Short mmCIF file of C-alpha atoms (C1' of nucleotides) in Angstrom, two decimals:
data_model
loop_
_atom_site.label_atom_id
_atom_site.label_comp_id
_atom_site.label_asym_id
_atom_site.label_seq_id
_atom_site.Cartn_x
_atom_site.Cartn_y
_atom_site.Cartn_z
CA UNK A 921 99.36 58.59 32.03
CA UNK A 922 100.73 55.25 30.84
CA UNK A 923 101.32 52.31 33.17
CA UNK A 924 103.76 49.47 32.86
CA UNK A 925 105.64 46.81 34.77
CA UNK A 926 109.13 45.61 35.61
CA UNK A 927 111.25 42.90 34.02
CA UNK A 928 109.00 39.83 34.07
CA UNK A 929 105.89 39.06 32.05
CA UNK A 930 104.35 36.30 34.16
CA UNK A 931 102.05 35.23 31.32
CA UNK A 932 105.00 34.49 29.04
CA UNK A 933 107.14 33.15 31.85
CA UNK A 934 104.66 30.27 32.20
CA UNK A 935 105.56 29.40 28.60
CA UNK A 936 109.25 29.47 29.54
CA UNK A 937 109.79 32.78 27.81
CA UNK A 938 112.23 34.57 30.08
CA UNK A 939 114.85 37.28 29.78
CA UNK A 940 116.97 36.67 32.86
CA UNK A 941 118.85 33.46 32.34
CA UNK A 942 122.04 33.68 34.39
CA UNK A 943 124.72 31.61 36.02
CA UNK A 944 126.67 31.45 39.26
CA UNK A 945 130.30 32.47 39.42
CA UNK A 946 131.61 28.92 39.27
CA UNK A 947 129.78 28.28 36.00
CA UNK A 948 130.99 31.57 34.52
CA UNK A 949 134.54 30.61 35.47
CA UNK A 950 134.30 27.17 33.87
CA UNK A 951 132.14 27.86 30.83
CA UNK A 952 133.27 31.42 30.15
CA UNK A 953 132.25 33.95 27.51
CA UNK A 954 130.80 31.56 24.96
CA UNK A 955 128.19 30.32 27.41
CA UNK A 956 127.48 33.91 28.51
CA UNK A 957 126.91 34.71 24.83
CA UNK A 958 124.52 31.77 24.39
CA UNK A 959 122.44 32.73 27.45
CA UNK A 960 122.42 36.37 26.34
CA UNK A 961 121.19 35.46 22.88
CA UNK A 962 118.33 33.41 24.35
CA UNK A 963 117.48 36.30 26.69
CA UNK A 964 117.45 38.88 23.90
CA UNK A 965 115.38 36.63 21.61
CA UNK A 966 112.82 36.30 24.39
CA UNK A 967 112.97 40.03 25.10
CA UNK A 968 111.65 40.62 21.58
CA UNK A 969 108.70 38.34 22.40
CA UNK A 970 107.99 40.23 25.63
CA UNK A 971 108.10 43.57 23.79
CA UNK A 972 105.70 42.16 21.19
CA UNK A 973 103.40 40.92 23.97
CA UNK A 974 103.41 44.43 25.44
CA UNK A 975 102.45 45.87 22.05
CA UNK A 976 99.66 43.29 21.58
CA UNK A 977 98.34 44.10 25.07
CA UNK A 978 98.71 47.86 24.75
CA UNK A 979 101.25 48.24 27.57
CA UNK A 980 103.44 51.27 26.92
CA UNK A 981 105.91 51.20 29.82
CA UNK A 982 108.40 48.43 30.48
CA UNK A 983 111.53 48.01 32.57
CA UNK A 984 114.07 45.67 30.99
CA UNK A 985 115.90 43.33 33.36
CA UNK A 986 119.56 44.02 34.09
CA UNK A 987 120.19 40.27 33.90
CA UNK A 988 119.95 40.28 30.11
CA UNK A 989 123.72 39.68 29.82
CA UNK A 990 125.08 37.56 32.67
CA UNK A 991 128.32 38.93 34.17
CA UNK A 992 128.37 41.84 31.74
CA UNK A 993 130.68 43.93 33.91
CA UNK A 994 133.40 41.38 33.10
CA UNK A 995 133.50 41.81 29.30
CA UNK A 996 132.54 43.96 26.33
CA UNK A 997 129.21 43.09 24.73
CA UNK A 998 130.77 43.45 21.29
CA UNK A 999 133.21 40.63 22.10
CA UNK A 1000 130.43 38.04 22.44
CA UNK A 1001 130.40 35.46 19.64
CA UNK A 1002 126.70 36.05 19.03
CA UNK A 1003 126.92 39.85 19.16
CA UNK A 1004 126.11 40.45 15.49
CA UNK A 1005 122.85 38.45 15.81
CA UNK A 1006 122.06 40.10 19.14
CA UNK A 1007 122.68 43.51 17.59
CA UNK A 1008 120.19 42.78 14.78
CA UNK A 1009 117.53 41.70 17.28
CA UNK A 1010 118.14 44.85 19.33
CA UNK A 1011 117.59 46.99 16.24
CA UNK A 1012 114.25 45.26 15.62
CA UNK A 1013 113.30 45.68 19.28
CA UNK A 1014 114.19 49.38 19.18
CA UNK A 1015 112.04 49.88 16.08
CA UNK A 1016 109.09 48.12 17.76
CA UNK A 1017 109.54 50.28 20.85
CA UNK A 1018 109.60 53.51 18.84
CA UNK A 1019 106.78 52.53 16.45
CA UNK A 1020 104.50 51.58 19.33
CA UNK A 1021 105.51 54.63 21.42
CA UNK A 1022 106.58 52.33 24.21
CA UNK A 1023 108.91 53.55 26.91
CA UNK A 1024 111.66 51.20 28.09
CA UNK A 1025 114.48 51.63 30.55
CA UNK A 1026 116.73 49.90 33.03
CA UNK A 1027 117.06 49.83 36.80
CA UNK A 1028 120.58 48.51 37.55
CA UNK A 1029 121.13 46.92 40.95
CA UNK A 1030 122.02 48.34 44.36
CA UNK A 1031 125.68 47.54 43.86
CA UNK A 1032 126.07 50.46 41.48
CA UNK A 1033 127.32 53.20 43.76
CA UNK A 1034 128.73 56.26 42.06
CA UNK A 1035 129.53 58.02 45.35
CA UNK A 1036 131.57 55.22 46.92
CA UNK A 1037 134.90 56.27 48.46
CA UNK A 1038 136.41 53.14 46.91
CA UNK A 1039 137.79 53.63 43.41
CA UNK A 1040 137.17 49.96 42.40
CA UNK A 1041 133.49 50.31 43.26
CA UNK A 1042 133.17 53.55 41.27
CA UNK A 1043 135.04 52.09 38.28
CA UNK A 1044 132.85 49.00 38.21
CA UNK A 1045 129.73 51.13 38.56
CA UNK A 1046 130.74 53.32 35.63
CA UNK A 1047 131.40 50.29 33.45
CA UNK A 1048 128.08 48.71 34.34
CA UNK A 1049 126.05 51.90 33.82
CA UNK A 1050 127.76 52.55 30.50
CA UNK A 1051 126.93 48.99 29.41
CA UNK A 1052 123.26 49.63 30.17
CA UNK A 1053 123.13 52.81 28.13
CA UNK A 1054 125.10 51.14 25.33
CA UNK A 1055 122.30 48.55 25.05
CA UNK A 1056 119.70 51.32 24.71
CA UNK A 1057 121.98 53.02 22.14
CA UNK A 1058 122.22 49.74 20.20
CA UNK A 1059 118.43 49.57 20.08
CA UNK A 1060 118.53 52.96 18.37
CA UNK A 1061 116.63 54.70 21.14
CA UNK A 1062 117.25 58.46 21.41
CA UNK A 1063 119.89 59.47 23.96
CA UNK A 1064 117.49 60.95 26.48
CA UNK A 1065 116.07 60.19 29.90
CA UNK A 1066 112.92 59.11 28.09
CA UNK A 1067 114.83 55.82 27.76
CA UNK A 1068 116.43 55.87 31.15
CA UNK A 1069 118.96 54.10 33.33
CA UNK A 1070 117.63 54.61 36.84
CA UNK A 1071 119.59 54.07 40.08
CA UNK A 1072 119.70 55.06 43.73
CA UNK A 1073 122.60 57.03 45.18
CA UNK A 1074 123.44 53.94 47.23
CA UNK A 1075 125.44 55.23 50.18
CA UNK A 1076 125.43 58.11 52.66
CA UNK A 1077 128.43 57.21 54.87
CA UNK A 1078 126.95 59.34 57.64
CA UNK A 1079 127.50 62.48 55.56
CA UNK A 1080 125.07 62.88 52.67
CA UNK A 1081 126.56 66.11 51.42
CA UNK A 1082 130.11 64.96 50.86
CA UNK A 1083 128.70 61.77 49.32
CA UNK A 1084 126.57 63.83 46.94
CA UNK A 1085 129.56 65.96 45.97
CA UNK A 1086 131.52 62.79 45.22
CA UNK A 1087 128.57 61.56 43.14
CA UNK A 1088 128.56 64.78 41.12
CA UNK A 1089 132.33 64.56 40.56
CA UNK A 1090 132.16 60.93 39.40
CA UNK A 1091 129.15 61.69 37.18
CA UNK A 1092 131.59 63.48 34.86
CA UNK A 1093 133.37 60.15 34.20
CA UNK A 1094 130.28 58.51 32.68
CA UNK A 1095 129.79 58.14 28.92
CA UNK A 1096 127.85 60.88 27.17
CA UNK A 1097 124.91 58.52 26.68
CA UNK A 1098 124.79 57.54 30.36
CA UNK A 1099 124.95 61.18 31.46
CA UNK A 1100 121.80 61.88 29.45
CA UNK A 1101 119.98 58.68 30.41
CA UNK A 1102 120.79 58.43 34.13
CA UNK A 1103 118.00 59.19 36.61
CA UNK A 1104 117.87 59.07 40.42
CA UNK A 1105 115.16 57.61 42.63
CA UNK A 1106 114.23 58.66 46.18
CA UNK A 1107 115.05 56.13 48.94
CA UNK A 1108 112.83 54.40 51.48
CA UNK A 1109 115.20 54.89 54.46
CA UNK A 1110 115.29 58.07 56.55
CA UNK A 1111 119.09 58.32 56.47
CA UNK A 1112 119.16 58.03 52.71
CA UNK A 1113 118.03 60.42 50.00
CA UNK A 1114 114.65 62.11 49.68
CA UNK A 1115 113.52 64.25 46.74
CA UNK A 1116 114.86 67.43 48.34
CA UNK A 1117 118.34 65.89 48.60
CA UNK A 1118 118.24 64.71 44.99
CA UNK A 1119 117.30 68.17 43.83
CA UNK A 1120 120.80 69.35 44.80
CA UNK A 1121 122.24 66.82 42.37
CA UNK A 1122 119.74 67.76 39.68
CA UNK A 1123 120.86 71.38 39.90
CA UNK A 1124 124.50 70.38 39.29
CA UNK A 1125 124.05 67.62 36.70
CA UNK A 1126 120.53 68.00 35.26
CA UNK A 1127 119.77 64.43 36.33
CA UNK A 1128 116.01 63.79 36.49
CA UNK A 1129 114.30 62.44 39.60
CA UNK A 1130 112.08 59.35 39.49
CA UNK A 1131 109.48 59.80 42.22
CA UNK A 1132 108.70 56.54 44.01
CA UNK A 1133 105.41 56.92 45.89
CA UNK A 1134 105.98 53.95 48.18
CA UNK A 1135 109.48 55.09 49.12
CA UNK A 1136 108.09 58.54 49.82
CA UNK A 1137 105.60 57.01 52.27
CA UNK A 1138 108.48 55.23 54.05
CA UNK A 1139 110.75 58.28 54.00
CA UNK A 1140 108.86 61.55 53.39
CA UNK A 1141 111.42 64.08 54.61
CA UNK A 1142 109.98 67.51 55.40
CA UNK A 1143 107.77 67.95 52.36
CA UNK A 1144 104.24 66.82 51.59
CA UNK A 1145 103.63 64.19 48.94
CA UNK A 1146 102.31 66.80 46.53
CA UNK A 1147 105.34 69.06 47.06
CA UNK A 1148 107.81 66.21 46.62
CA UNK A 1149 106.06 64.96 43.50
CA UNK A 1150 106.04 68.46 42.01
CA UNK A 1151 109.76 68.92 42.67
CA UNK A 1152 110.53 65.58 41.00
CA UNK A 1153 108.28 66.31 38.02
CA UNK A 1154 110.03 69.65 37.46
CA UNK A 1155 113.35 67.90 36.80
CA UNK A 1156 112.23 66.24 33.55
CA UNK A 1157 112.33 69.17 31.11
CA UNK A 1158 110.46 68.32 27.88
CA UNK A 1159 110.25 64.60 28.66
CA UNK A 1160 107.14 63.18 30.30
CA UNK A 1161 108.19 62.33 33.87
CA UNK A 1162 108.44 58.74 35.12
CA UNK A 1163 107.40 57.53 38.57
CA UNK A 1164 107.19 54.26 40.49
CA UNK A 1165 104.06 53.11 42.27
CA UNK A 1166 103.30 50.09 44.46
CA UNK A 1167 101.18 49.12 47.43
CA UNK A 1168 102.50 48.00 50.78
CA UNK A 1169 102.24 44.26 51.29
CA UNK A 1170 102.10 44.82 55.05
CA UNK A 1171 99.11 47.10 54.81
CA UNK A 1172 96.99 45.05 52.43
CA UNK A 1173 98.16 41.45 52.21
CA UNK A 1174 100.29 40.33 55.16
CA UNK A 1175 100.64 42.38 58.34
CA UNK A 1176 103.73 40.42 59.39
CA UNK A 1177 105.73 41.81 56.43
CA UNK A 1178 108.06 44.76 56.55
CA UNK A 1179 106.64 48.10 55.43
CA UNK A 1180 108.91 48.25 52.40
CA UNK A 1181 107.73 44.92 50.91
CA UNK A 1182 105.68 45.19 47.71
CA UNK A 1183 102.19 43.73 47.45
CA UNK A 1184 101.06 41.46 44.61
CA UNK A 1185 98.54 44.02 43.31
CA UNK A 1186 97.72 47.71 43.68
CA UNK A 1187 95.15 48.67 46.30
CA UNK A 1188 95.24 52.45 46.05
CA UNK A 1189 94.50 54.79 43.20
CA UNK A 1190 97.61 56.62 41.97
CA UNK A 1191 97.39 60.23 43.20
CA UNK A 1192 98.21 62.41 40.21
CA UNK A 1193 97.37 65.79 41.80
CA UNK A 1194 96.32 66.75 38.28
CA UNK A 1195 99.70 66.10 36.64
CA UNK A 1196 100.55 63.83 33.73
CA UNK A 1197 103.34 61.32 34.14
CA UNK A 1198 104.13 57.67 33.38
CA UNK A 1199 104.30 54.93 35.98
CA UNK A 1200 106.26 51.74 36.49
CA UNK A 1201 104.07 49.55 38.69
CA UNK A 1202 106.20 47.56 41.13
CA UNK A 1203 103.96 44.68 42.11
CA UNK A 1204 104.66 41.00 42.35
CA UNK A 1205 101.86 40.10 39.96
CA UNK A 1206 103.67 42.21 37.33
CA UNK A 1207 101.64 42.78 34.15
CA UNK A 1208 98.57 41.23 35.81
CA UNK A 1209 98.70 43.95 38.48
CA UNK A 1210 98.67 46.59 35.72
CA UNK A 1211 95.74 44.93 33.95
CA UNK A 1212 93.76 44.63 37.22
CA UNK A 1213 94.47 48.26 38.08
CA UNK A 1214 93.27 49.49 34.70
CA UNK A 1215 90.06 47.43 35.00
CA UNK A 1216 89.44 48.76 38.50
CA UNK A 1217 90.18 52.45 38.04
CA UNK A 1218 89.51 53.22 34.36
"C1'" DC B 1289 113.17 15.17 37.81
"C1'" DC B 1290 112.63 17.91 41.85
"C1'" DA B 1291 113.19 20.03 46.43
"C1'" DG B 1292 116.08 22.74 48.85
"C1'" DG B 1293 120.33 25.18 49.57
"C1'" DT B 1294 122.94 28.62 47.49
"C1'" DC B 1295 124.08 32.48 44.91
"C1'" DA B 1296 129.04 38.66 42.49
"C1'" DA B 1297 128.68 42.88 43.88
"C1'" DG B 1298 127.83 47.77 48.57
"C1'" DG B 1299 125.82 49.67 52.09
"C1'" DG B 1300 122.34 50.26 55.73
"C1'" DA B 1301 119.48 48.55 59.38
"C1'" DG B 1302 117.93 45.38 62.70
"C1'" DT B 1303 119.25 41.80 65.88
"C1'" DA C 944 129.41 40.12 64.31
"C1'" DC C 945 125.88 38.40 61.77
"C1'" DT C 946 121.77 38.38 58.66
"C1'" DC C 947 118.52 40.26 55.63
"C1'" DC C 948 117.22 43.44 52.11
"C1'" DC C 949 117.49 45.76 47.78
"C1'" DT C 950 116.24 46.20 40.81
"C1'" DT C 951 114.71 40.44 39.85
"C1'" DG C 952 114.16 34.51 41.84
"C1'" DA C 953 117.09 31.49 39.13
"C1'" DC C 954 120.95 28.14 39.33
"C1'" DC C 955 122.93 23.94 40.72
"C1'" DT C 956 123.41 19.80 43.26
"C1'" DG C 957 122.31 15.71 45.60
"C1'" DG C 958 118.91 12.50 46.27
#
DNA sequence: CCAGGTCAAGGGAGT
DNA sequence: ACTCCCTTGACCTGG
């Protein structure tokens, strides 16, 4: 089992090394593509430093921020003025990832909804997901859910089953790379999707399920934790499964918080039930939470 | 230079 | 009808 963290290395962030420089709409409108290219280049240069930090600190799992390219649904990455430099850096990053046996992936935002009844929403989602997988392709990472693009279904519209059928239909419109990289995560709300629901989609599209332990606790459905985990693990074929783990802030740090809020650190041991899988730790202290966990439980 | 208000997107839930 | 939340706080402005 390898553990990792999401998007931000707080140690490097203190040295102003950051991969999510962005801009508001007004700035994008006035400064345009050239400024987007400049921010993207800075982000990608710093991403290489974060990847190197992970290697130096023996962290083998890392989620890359979706803010690497500001406003990327509005243009093609290859049209950026700095693309050829960015492309070279991506190739170096990909080599570092493969040489160190690191596992990287994306988790695009909640606005990516493949089952929306609105065509514009679906079109924009497809573009954005394909951009994410194109970045992983550019890094030279194998087209597999080992290097994943993970999302939630995103909408139920009071009728999960017709929404899931729409999702499966729209799945066919994704690029070949996205189809192989896309994974689905169980939701934390009772009216949204649990592992059993997602299994229906897996059967039709072979999409793997990322089991989120905290979301399971918020929305268990009818199955036990062990049963749900097992079902999710079975959807990964030859690839080592990926999961998400976090502790409830409400339970351990601040009782006034909502149940779904993430704590700074982990306060429970990850229940493996004897299985081997990788874990993205979702904790506010980021890489420090991983380091603390490993000191505490290993 | 810094504190504080504001910031693309879809949908669900709580008020 | 409105606000907050989510994958992540960072951007921008006015003092």
